[in-house]
Coordinates of C-alpha atoms in Angstrom, one line a residue:
X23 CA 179.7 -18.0 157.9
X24 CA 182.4 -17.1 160.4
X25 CA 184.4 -13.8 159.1
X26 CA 188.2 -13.9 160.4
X27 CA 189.9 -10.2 160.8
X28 CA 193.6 -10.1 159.6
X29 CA 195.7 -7.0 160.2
X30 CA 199.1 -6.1 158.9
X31 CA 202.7 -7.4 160.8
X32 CA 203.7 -4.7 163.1
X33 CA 202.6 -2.0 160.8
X34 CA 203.3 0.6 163.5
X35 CA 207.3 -0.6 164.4
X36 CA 210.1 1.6 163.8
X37 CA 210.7 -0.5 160.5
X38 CA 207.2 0.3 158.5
X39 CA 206.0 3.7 159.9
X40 CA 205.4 5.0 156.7
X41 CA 202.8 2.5 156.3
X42 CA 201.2 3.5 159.2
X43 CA 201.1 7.4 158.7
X44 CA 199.3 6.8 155.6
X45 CA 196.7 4.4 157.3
X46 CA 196.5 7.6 160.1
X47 CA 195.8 10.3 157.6
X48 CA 193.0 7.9 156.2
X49 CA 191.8 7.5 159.2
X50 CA 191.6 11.2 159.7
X51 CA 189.7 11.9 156.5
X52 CA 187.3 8.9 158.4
X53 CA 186.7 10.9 161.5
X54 CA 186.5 14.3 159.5
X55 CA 183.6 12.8 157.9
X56 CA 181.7 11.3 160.7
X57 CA 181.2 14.7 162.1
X58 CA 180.1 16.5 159.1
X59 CA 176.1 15.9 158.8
X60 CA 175.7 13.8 155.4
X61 CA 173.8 15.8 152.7
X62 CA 171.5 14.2 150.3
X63 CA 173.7 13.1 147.0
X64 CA 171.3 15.5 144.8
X65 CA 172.6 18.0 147.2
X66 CA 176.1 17.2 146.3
X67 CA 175.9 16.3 142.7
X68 CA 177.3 19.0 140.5
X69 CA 175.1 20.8 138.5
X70 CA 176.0 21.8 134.7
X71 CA 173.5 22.9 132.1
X72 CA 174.9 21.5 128.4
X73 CA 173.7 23.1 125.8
X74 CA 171.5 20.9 123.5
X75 CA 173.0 19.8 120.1
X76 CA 172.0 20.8 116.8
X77 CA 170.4 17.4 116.0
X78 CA 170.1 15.3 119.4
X79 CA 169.5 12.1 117.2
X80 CA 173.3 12.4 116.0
X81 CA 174.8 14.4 118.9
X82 CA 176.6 11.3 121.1
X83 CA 176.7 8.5 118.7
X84 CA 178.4 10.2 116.0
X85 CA 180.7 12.1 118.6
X86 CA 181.8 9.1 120.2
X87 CA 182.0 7.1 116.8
X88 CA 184.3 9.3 115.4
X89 CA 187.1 8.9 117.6
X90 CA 188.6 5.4 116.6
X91 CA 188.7 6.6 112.7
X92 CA 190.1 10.3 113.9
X93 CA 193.1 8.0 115.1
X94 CA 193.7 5.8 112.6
X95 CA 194.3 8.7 110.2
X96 CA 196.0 10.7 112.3
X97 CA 198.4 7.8 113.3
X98 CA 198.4 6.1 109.7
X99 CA 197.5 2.6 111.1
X100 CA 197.8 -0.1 108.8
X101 CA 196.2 -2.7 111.0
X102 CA 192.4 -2.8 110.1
X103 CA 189.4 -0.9 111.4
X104 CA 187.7 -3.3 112.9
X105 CA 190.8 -4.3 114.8
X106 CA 191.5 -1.3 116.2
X107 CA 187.7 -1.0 117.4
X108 CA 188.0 -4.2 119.5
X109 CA 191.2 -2.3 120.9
X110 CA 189.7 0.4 122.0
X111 CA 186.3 -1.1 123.9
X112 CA 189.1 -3.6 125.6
X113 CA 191.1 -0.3 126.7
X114 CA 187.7 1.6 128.0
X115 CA 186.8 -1.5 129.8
X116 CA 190.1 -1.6 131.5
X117 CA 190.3 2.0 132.4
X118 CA 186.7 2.0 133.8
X119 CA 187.8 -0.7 136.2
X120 CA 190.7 1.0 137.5
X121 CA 188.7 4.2 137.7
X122 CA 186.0 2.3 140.0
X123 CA 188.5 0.4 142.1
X124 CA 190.6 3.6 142.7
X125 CA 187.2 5.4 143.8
X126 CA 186.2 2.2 146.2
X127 CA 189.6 2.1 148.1
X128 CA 189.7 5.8 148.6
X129 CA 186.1 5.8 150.2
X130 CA 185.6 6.0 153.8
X131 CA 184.5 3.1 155.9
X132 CA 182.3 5.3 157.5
X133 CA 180.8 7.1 154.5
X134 CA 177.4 5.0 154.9
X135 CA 177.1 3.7 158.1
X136 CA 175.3 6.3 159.8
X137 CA 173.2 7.4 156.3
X138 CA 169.4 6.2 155.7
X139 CA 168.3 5.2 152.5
X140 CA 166.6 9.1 152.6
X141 CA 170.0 10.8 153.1
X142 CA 171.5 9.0 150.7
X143 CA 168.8 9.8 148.1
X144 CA 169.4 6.8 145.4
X145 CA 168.4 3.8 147.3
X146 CA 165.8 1.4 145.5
X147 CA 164.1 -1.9 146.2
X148 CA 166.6 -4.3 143.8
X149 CA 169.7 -2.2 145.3
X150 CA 172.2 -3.8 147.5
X151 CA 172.4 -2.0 150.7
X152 CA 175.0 -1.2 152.8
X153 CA 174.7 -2.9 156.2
X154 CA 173.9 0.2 159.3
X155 CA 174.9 -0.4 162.6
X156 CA 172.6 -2.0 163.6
X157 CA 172.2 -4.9 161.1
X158 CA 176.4 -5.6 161.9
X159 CA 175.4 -5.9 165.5
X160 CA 173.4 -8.3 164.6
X161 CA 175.6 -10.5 163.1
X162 CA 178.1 -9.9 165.6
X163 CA 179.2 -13.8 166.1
X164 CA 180.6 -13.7 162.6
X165 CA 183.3 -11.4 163.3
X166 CA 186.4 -13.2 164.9
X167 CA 190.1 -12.8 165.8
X168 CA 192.6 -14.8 163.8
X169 CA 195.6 -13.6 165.5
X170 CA 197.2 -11.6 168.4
X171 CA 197.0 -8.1 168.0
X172 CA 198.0 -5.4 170.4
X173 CA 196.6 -2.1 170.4
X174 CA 198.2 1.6 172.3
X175 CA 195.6 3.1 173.9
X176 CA 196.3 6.5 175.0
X177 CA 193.9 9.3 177.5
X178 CA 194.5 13.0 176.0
X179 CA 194.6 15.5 178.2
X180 CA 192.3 18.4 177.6
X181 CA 193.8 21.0 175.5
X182 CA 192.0 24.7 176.5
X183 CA 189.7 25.9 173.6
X184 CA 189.5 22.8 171.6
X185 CA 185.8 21.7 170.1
X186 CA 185.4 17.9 171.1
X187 CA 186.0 15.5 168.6
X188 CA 188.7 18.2 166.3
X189 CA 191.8 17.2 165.6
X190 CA 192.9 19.8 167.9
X191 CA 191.4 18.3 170.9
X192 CA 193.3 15.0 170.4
X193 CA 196.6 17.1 170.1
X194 CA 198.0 17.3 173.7
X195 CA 200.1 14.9 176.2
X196 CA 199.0 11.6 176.9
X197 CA 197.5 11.5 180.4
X198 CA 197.1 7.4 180.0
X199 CA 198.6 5.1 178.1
X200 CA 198.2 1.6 177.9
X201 CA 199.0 -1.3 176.0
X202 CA 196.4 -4.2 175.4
X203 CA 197.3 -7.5 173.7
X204 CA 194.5 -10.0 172.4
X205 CA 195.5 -13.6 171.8
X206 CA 193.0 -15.4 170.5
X207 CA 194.9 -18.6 170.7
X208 CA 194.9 -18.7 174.6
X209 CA 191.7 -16.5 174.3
X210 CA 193.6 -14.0 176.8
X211 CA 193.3 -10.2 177.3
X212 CA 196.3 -8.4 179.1
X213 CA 196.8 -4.8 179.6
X214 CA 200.1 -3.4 180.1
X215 CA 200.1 0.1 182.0
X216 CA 203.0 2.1 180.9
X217 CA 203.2 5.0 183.5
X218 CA 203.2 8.9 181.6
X219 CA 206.7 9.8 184.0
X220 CA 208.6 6.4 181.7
X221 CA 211.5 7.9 180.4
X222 CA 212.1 7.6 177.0
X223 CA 213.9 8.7 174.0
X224 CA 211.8 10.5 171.6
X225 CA 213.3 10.8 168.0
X226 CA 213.6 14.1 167.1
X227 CA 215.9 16.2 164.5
X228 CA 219.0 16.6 166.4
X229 CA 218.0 13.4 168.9
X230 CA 217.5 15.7 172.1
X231 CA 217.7 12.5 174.5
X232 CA 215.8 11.3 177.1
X233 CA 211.9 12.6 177.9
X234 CA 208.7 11.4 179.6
X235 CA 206.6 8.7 177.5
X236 CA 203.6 11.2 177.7
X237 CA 205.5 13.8 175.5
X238 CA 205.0 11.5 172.5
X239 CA 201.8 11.9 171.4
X240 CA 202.2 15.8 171.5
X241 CA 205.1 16.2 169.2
X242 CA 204.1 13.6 166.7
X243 CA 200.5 12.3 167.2
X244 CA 199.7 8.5 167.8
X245 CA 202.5 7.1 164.8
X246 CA 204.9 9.1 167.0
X247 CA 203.8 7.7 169.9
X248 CA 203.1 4.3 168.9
X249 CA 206.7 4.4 167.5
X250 CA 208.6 5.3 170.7
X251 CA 206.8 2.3 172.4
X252 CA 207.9 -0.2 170.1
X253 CA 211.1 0.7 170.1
X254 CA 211.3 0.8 174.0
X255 CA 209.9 -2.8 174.1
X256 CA 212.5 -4.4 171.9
X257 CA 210.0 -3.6 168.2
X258 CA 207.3 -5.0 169.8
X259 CA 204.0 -5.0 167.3
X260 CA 201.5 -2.3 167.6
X261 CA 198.9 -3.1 165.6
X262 CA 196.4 0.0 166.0
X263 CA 195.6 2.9 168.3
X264 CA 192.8 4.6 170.2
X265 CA 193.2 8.1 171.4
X266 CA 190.4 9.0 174.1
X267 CA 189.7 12.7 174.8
X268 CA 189.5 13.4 178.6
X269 CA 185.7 14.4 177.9
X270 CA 185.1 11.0 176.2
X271 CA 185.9 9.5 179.3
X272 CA 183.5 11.1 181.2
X273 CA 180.5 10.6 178.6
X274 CA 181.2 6.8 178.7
X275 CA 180.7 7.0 182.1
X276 CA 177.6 9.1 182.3
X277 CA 176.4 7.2 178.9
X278 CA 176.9 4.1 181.1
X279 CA 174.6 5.2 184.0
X280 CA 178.2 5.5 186.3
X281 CA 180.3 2.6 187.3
X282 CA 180.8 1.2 190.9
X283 CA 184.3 1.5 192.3
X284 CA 186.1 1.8 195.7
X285 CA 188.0 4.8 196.3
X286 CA 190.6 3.8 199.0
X287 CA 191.2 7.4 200.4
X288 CA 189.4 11.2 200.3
X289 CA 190.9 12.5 197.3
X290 CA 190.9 16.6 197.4
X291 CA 193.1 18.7 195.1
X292 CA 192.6 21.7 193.6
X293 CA 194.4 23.7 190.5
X294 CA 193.0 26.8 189.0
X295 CA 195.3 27.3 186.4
X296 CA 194.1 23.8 184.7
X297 CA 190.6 24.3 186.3
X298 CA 191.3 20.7 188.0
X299 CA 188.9 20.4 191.2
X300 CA 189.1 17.0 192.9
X301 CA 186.9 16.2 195.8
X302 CA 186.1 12.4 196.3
X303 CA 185.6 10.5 199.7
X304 CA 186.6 7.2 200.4
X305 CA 184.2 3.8 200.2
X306 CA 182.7 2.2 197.6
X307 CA 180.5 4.7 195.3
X308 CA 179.2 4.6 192.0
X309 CA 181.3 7.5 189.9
X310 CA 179.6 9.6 187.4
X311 CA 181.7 10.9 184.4
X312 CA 183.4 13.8 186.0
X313 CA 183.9 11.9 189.0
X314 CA 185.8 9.2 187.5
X315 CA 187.8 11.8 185.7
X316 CA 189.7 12.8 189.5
X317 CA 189.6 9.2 190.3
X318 CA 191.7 8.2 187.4
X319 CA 193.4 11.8 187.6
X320 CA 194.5 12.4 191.1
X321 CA 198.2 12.2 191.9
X322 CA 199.7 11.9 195.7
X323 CA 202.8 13.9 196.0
X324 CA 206.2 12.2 196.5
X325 CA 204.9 8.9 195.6
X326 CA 204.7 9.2 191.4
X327 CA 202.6 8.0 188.8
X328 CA 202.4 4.9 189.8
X329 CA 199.6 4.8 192.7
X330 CA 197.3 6.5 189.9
X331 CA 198.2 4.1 187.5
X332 CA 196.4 1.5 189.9
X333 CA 193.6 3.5 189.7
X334 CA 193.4 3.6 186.3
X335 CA 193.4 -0.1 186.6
X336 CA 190.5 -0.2 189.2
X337 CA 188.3 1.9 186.6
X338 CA 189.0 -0.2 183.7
X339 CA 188.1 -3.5 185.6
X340 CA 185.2 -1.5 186.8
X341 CA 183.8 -0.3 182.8
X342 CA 184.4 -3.4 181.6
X343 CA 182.2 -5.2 184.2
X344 CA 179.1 -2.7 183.7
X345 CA 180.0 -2.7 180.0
X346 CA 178.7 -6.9 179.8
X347 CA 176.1 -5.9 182.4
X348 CA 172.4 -7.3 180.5
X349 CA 171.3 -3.8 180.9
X350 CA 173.7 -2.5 178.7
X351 CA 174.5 -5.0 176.0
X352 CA 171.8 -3.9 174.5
X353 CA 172.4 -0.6 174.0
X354 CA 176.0 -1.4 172.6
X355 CA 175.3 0.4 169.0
X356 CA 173.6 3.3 170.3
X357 CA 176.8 3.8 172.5
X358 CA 178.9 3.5 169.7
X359 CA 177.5 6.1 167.8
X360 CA 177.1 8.4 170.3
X361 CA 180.9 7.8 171.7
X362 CA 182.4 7.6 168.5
X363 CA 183.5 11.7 167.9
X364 CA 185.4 11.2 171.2
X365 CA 187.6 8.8 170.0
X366 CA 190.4 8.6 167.3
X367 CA 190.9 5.4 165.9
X368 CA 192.4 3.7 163.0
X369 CA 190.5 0.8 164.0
X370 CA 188.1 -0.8 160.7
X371 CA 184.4 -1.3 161.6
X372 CA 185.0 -5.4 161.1
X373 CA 188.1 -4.8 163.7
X374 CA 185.6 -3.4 166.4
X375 CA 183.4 -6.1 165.9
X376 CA 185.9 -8.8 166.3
X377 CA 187.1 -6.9 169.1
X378 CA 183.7 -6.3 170.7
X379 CA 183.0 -10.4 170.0
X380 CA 186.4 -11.4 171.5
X381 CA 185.5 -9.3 174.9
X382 CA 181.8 -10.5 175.1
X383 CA 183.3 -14.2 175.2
X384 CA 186.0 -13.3 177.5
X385 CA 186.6 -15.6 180.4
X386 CA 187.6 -13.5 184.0
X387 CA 190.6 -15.2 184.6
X388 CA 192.1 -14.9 181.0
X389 CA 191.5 -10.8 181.7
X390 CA 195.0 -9.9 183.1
X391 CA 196.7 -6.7 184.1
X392 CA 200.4 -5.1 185.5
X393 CA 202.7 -2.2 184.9
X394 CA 205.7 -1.7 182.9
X395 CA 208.6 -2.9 185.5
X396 CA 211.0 0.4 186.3
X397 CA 211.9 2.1 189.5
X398 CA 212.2 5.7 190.8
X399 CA 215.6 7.5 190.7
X400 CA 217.0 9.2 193.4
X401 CA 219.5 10.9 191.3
X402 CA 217.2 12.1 188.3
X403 CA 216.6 15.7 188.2
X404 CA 213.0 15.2 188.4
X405 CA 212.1 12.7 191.8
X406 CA 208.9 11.5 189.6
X407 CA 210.5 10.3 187.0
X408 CA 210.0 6.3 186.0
X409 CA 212.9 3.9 184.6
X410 CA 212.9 0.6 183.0
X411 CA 214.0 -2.2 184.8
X412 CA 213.7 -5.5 182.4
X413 CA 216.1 -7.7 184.8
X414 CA 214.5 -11.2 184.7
X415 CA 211.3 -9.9 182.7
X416 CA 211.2 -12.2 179.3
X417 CA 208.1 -14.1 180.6
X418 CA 206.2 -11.0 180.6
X419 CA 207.1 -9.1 177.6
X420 CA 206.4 -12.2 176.1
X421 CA 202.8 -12.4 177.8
X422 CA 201.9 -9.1 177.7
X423 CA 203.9 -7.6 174.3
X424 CA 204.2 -11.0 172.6
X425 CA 208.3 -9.6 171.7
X426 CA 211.6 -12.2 172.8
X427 CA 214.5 -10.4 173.6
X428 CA 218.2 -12.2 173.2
X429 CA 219.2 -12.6 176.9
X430 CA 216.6 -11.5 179.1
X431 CA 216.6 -14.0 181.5
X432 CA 213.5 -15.6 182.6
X433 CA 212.4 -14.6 186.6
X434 CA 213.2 -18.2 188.6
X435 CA 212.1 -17.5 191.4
X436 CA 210.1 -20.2 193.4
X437 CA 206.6 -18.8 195.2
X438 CA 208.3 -19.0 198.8
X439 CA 211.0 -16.9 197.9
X440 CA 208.7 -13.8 196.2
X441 CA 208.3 -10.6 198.1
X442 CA 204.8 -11.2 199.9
X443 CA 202.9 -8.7 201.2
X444 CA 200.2 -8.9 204.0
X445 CA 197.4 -6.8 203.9
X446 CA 194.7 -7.4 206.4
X447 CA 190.8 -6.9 204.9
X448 CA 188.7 -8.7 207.6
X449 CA 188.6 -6.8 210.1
X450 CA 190.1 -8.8 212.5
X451 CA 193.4 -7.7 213.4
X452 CA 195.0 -10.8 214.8
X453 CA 195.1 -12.9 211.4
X454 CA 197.7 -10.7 210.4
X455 CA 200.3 -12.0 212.5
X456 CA 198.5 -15.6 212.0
X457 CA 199.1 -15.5 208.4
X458 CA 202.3 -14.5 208.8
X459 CA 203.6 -17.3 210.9
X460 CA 201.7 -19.9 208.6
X461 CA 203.6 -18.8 206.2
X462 CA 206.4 -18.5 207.6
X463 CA 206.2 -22.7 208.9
X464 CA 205.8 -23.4 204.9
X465 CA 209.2 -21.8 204.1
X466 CA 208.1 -18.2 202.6
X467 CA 211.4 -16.0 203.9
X468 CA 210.5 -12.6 202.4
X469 CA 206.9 -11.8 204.2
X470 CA 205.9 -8.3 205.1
X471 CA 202.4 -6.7 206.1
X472 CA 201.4 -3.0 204.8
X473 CA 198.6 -1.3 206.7
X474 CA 194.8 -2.8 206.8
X475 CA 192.7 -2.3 203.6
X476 CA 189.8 -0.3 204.1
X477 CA 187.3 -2.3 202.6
X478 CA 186.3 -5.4 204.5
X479 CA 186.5 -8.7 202.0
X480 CA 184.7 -11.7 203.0
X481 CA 187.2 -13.8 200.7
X482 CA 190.9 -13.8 201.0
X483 CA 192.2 -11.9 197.7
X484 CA 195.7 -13.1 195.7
X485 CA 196.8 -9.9 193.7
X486 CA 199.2 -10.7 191.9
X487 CA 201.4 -7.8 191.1
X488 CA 203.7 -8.5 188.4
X489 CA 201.6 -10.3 185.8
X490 CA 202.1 -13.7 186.5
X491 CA 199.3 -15.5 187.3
X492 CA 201.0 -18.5 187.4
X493 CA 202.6 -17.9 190.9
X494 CA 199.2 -16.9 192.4
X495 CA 198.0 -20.5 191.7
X496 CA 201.0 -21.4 193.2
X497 CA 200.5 -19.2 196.5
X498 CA 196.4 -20.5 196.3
X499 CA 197.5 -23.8 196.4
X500 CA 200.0 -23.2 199.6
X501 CA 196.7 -21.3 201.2
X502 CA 194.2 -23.6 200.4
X503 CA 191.9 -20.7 199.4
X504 CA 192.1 -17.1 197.8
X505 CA 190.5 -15.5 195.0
X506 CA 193.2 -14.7 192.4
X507 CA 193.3 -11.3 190.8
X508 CA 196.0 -10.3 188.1
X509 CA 196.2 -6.4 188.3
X510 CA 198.8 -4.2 189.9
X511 CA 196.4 -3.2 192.6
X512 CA 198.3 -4.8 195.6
X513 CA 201.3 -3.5 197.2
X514 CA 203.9 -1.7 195.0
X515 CA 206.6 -3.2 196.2
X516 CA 205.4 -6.6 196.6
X517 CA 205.4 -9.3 194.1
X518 CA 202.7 -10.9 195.2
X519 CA 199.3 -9.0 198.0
X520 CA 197.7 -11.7 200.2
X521 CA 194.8 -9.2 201.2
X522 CA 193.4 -11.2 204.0
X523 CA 189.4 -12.0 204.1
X524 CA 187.0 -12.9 206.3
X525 CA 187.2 -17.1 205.4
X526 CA 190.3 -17.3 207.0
X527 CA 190.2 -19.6 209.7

């Protein structure tokens, strides 16, 4: 039996926030719970001594069995006894129901997850049992997406003295923030990377204007946060949120046995005051935790956030590929538990399995990634700061937010015309200038080549830049060859990276 997962209309849009905030505090009473050890229910049960009746054989019968004629003298009824019996059983009945739904909607999803039958103290043989971990995994094919749903995903910095896993800890700026949208009518997952320096306005009493994007999540927690992004792309849906502390990040990592990534430069920084040390060299390595905490952390001067939000790209195409590695599939629940007090989620347990499902079936091309589209301003008190630019981007809020805005114009713009940047990867210098006037003989008139990338590729890469795969088939077929990679990972200014391999003839 296939089990469809449904979620609320833009439950987080500036429209229906109250909904949310009351889906977030229940979610907080969720993760309160998960890190309280469960005591035994005998344990818990209240203890109160009664005094024994006079004459036990009459003590609750009669009690009980004198309520329905205390009221009909007391109210001078003139309908008969036996009447007003059948009244009253119908009205116990009625209130015992709404007594036991009230108590199932305000239990946790989590109460008994994580509890054995021995914790729990009153589980027997012809019992229905609630389903562990474990046995959901098992039935993982069951759990399916029946519409698009985009989620905010936001990396907390650490917040000095905080226990992880407290409220507390999940309290500061966001260091990361991106927005992931599953479709599971084209079976697609893209991730848009809005940079922490996107400036924003951040409703406040007395509306104090513009601030950075990263602010959000401080001064009103993830419905805050989730709020200011919807509003900034045109009410776009956000369906749910995940808030990852900074140490959660590195106990993936290290939980994952590292993950292999290529560090394009020596990385060295060092900050006392927020006991930040950074020290990685360049080449391909495989990252522990707290190294892939600088990679995703270091920042170049003068050049913004946005060379670090390509990193944070790199890493997250890096997870998810030792994530469906066959060594680690298996060990998918056990990671879950032990992950789960380093994250803050209002995501149900049937969500994450649909989710989990959606990305195990995942094809690599349908795995898309860019950045929210703004530029740097010269004239902005703060040189780091990062401004929308929507001119001509309706095709990918559409992709990426699933939101239409009235006149955005769609970008027209033929392959041969797109800014194209050269980057030479195989070691042989002259192809550089032997792409270029290939190229330049099939009409392409905005060509450029950045310096050589490090790391020598024996097959010519297509990045594309800005999210459209579409025009990197386009360029392929022009090229005759190229592996096609949707991620802003290729030149910042280009629109398109040809990042030249060693199959160039």
């Amino acid at each position: 039996m296939i089990k469809q997962v449904e979620w609320s209309e833009n439950p987080l849009g500036s429209q229906q926030v109250a909904e949310f905030e009351t889906e977030v505090r229940s979610q907080q009473l969720q993760r309160t719970e998960n890190q309280v050890t469960p005591a035994p229910v005998e344990d818990l049960e209240e203890k109160v001594e009664l005094n024994p009746p006079a004459n036990p054989n009459r003590s609750v019968v009669e009690s009980v069995g004198a309520i329905p004629n205390q009221l009909y003298e007391r109210l001078g009824l003139t309908m008969p006894r036996w009447l007003l019996w059948i009244m009253t059983v119908v009205i116990g009945i009625i209130l015992s129901g709404l007594l036991v739904s009230t108590l199932a909607l305000w239990t946790p999803l989590w109460s008994n997850l994580d509890r054995t039958d021995e914790d729990l103290g009153t589980s027997t043989k012809d019992e229905v049992k609630i389903p562990l971990p474990g046995e959901l995994w098992s039935k993982l094919s069951q759990y399916q997406l029946s519409r698009p749903m985009n989620i905010l995903i936001m990396g907390i910095e650490p917040i000095s003295g905080t226990v992880d896993g407290s409220p507390e800890s999940f309290a500061g700026k966001s260091d990361t923030m991106l927005l992931v949208r599953l479709n599971p009518s084209d079976k697609s997952v893209r991730v848009l990377s809005i940079p922490r320096d996107t400036m924003i306005a951040i409703p406040e009493k007395g509306e104090k204007g513009l601030t950075k994007v990263s602010d959000a999540n401080a001064k009103g927690g993830p419905v805050l946060a989730a709020r200011v992004v919807s509003r900034t792309l045109n009410n776009a849906p956000i369906d749910r949120y995940i808030r990852i502390s900074t140490s959660g990040l590195r106990q993936l990592v290290d939980q994952l046995g590292g993950v292999e990534v290529f560090v394009p430069q020596s990385m060295e920084y060092k900050d006392s005051s927020s006991r930040l040390s950074i020290n990685l060299v360049s080449g391909w390595q495989t990252l522990n935790g707290e190294q892939a905490e600088q990679f995703v952390r270091f920042r170049e001067p003068g050049l913004g956030d946005l060379p670090r939000v390509q990193r944070q790209q790199a890493l997250v195409a890096a997870l998810l590929q030792r994530l469906n590695s066959p060594t680690v599939l298996p060990r998918l629940p056990q990671l879950t538990r032990l992950m789960r007090k380093y994250f803050d989620t209002n995501l149900k347990m049937e969500e994450m399995m649909a989710l989990v499902n959606f990305g195990l079936n995942l094809d690599r091309d349908n795995f898309q990634m860019t950045v929210l589209p703004g530029t740097f301003s010269r004239f902005s008190k703060d040189p780091d700061s990062y401004w929308l630019n929507m001119t001509g981007q309706q095709s990918l809020l559409n992709d990426y937010v699933g939101v239409n805005v009235p006149g955005l114009k769609l970008d027209m713009r033929q392959v041969p015309n797109l800014k194209i940047a050269i980057q030479n990867a195989s070691n042989q210098p002259q192809l550089t200038e032997k792409v270029i006037s290939y190229l330049k003989q099939k009409g392409f008139t905005n060509i450029y080549k950045v310096p050589d990338w490090p790391d020598t590729q024996r097959q010519t890469q297509i990045v594309v830049q800005k999210g459209n795969r579409q025009v990197g088939v386009d360029l392929q077929k022009v090229l005759g060859l190229g592996q096609i990679e949707v991620a802003a990972i290729g030149d910042l200014e280009s629109d398109l990276t040809i990042r030249i391999g060693k199959d160039w003839k």
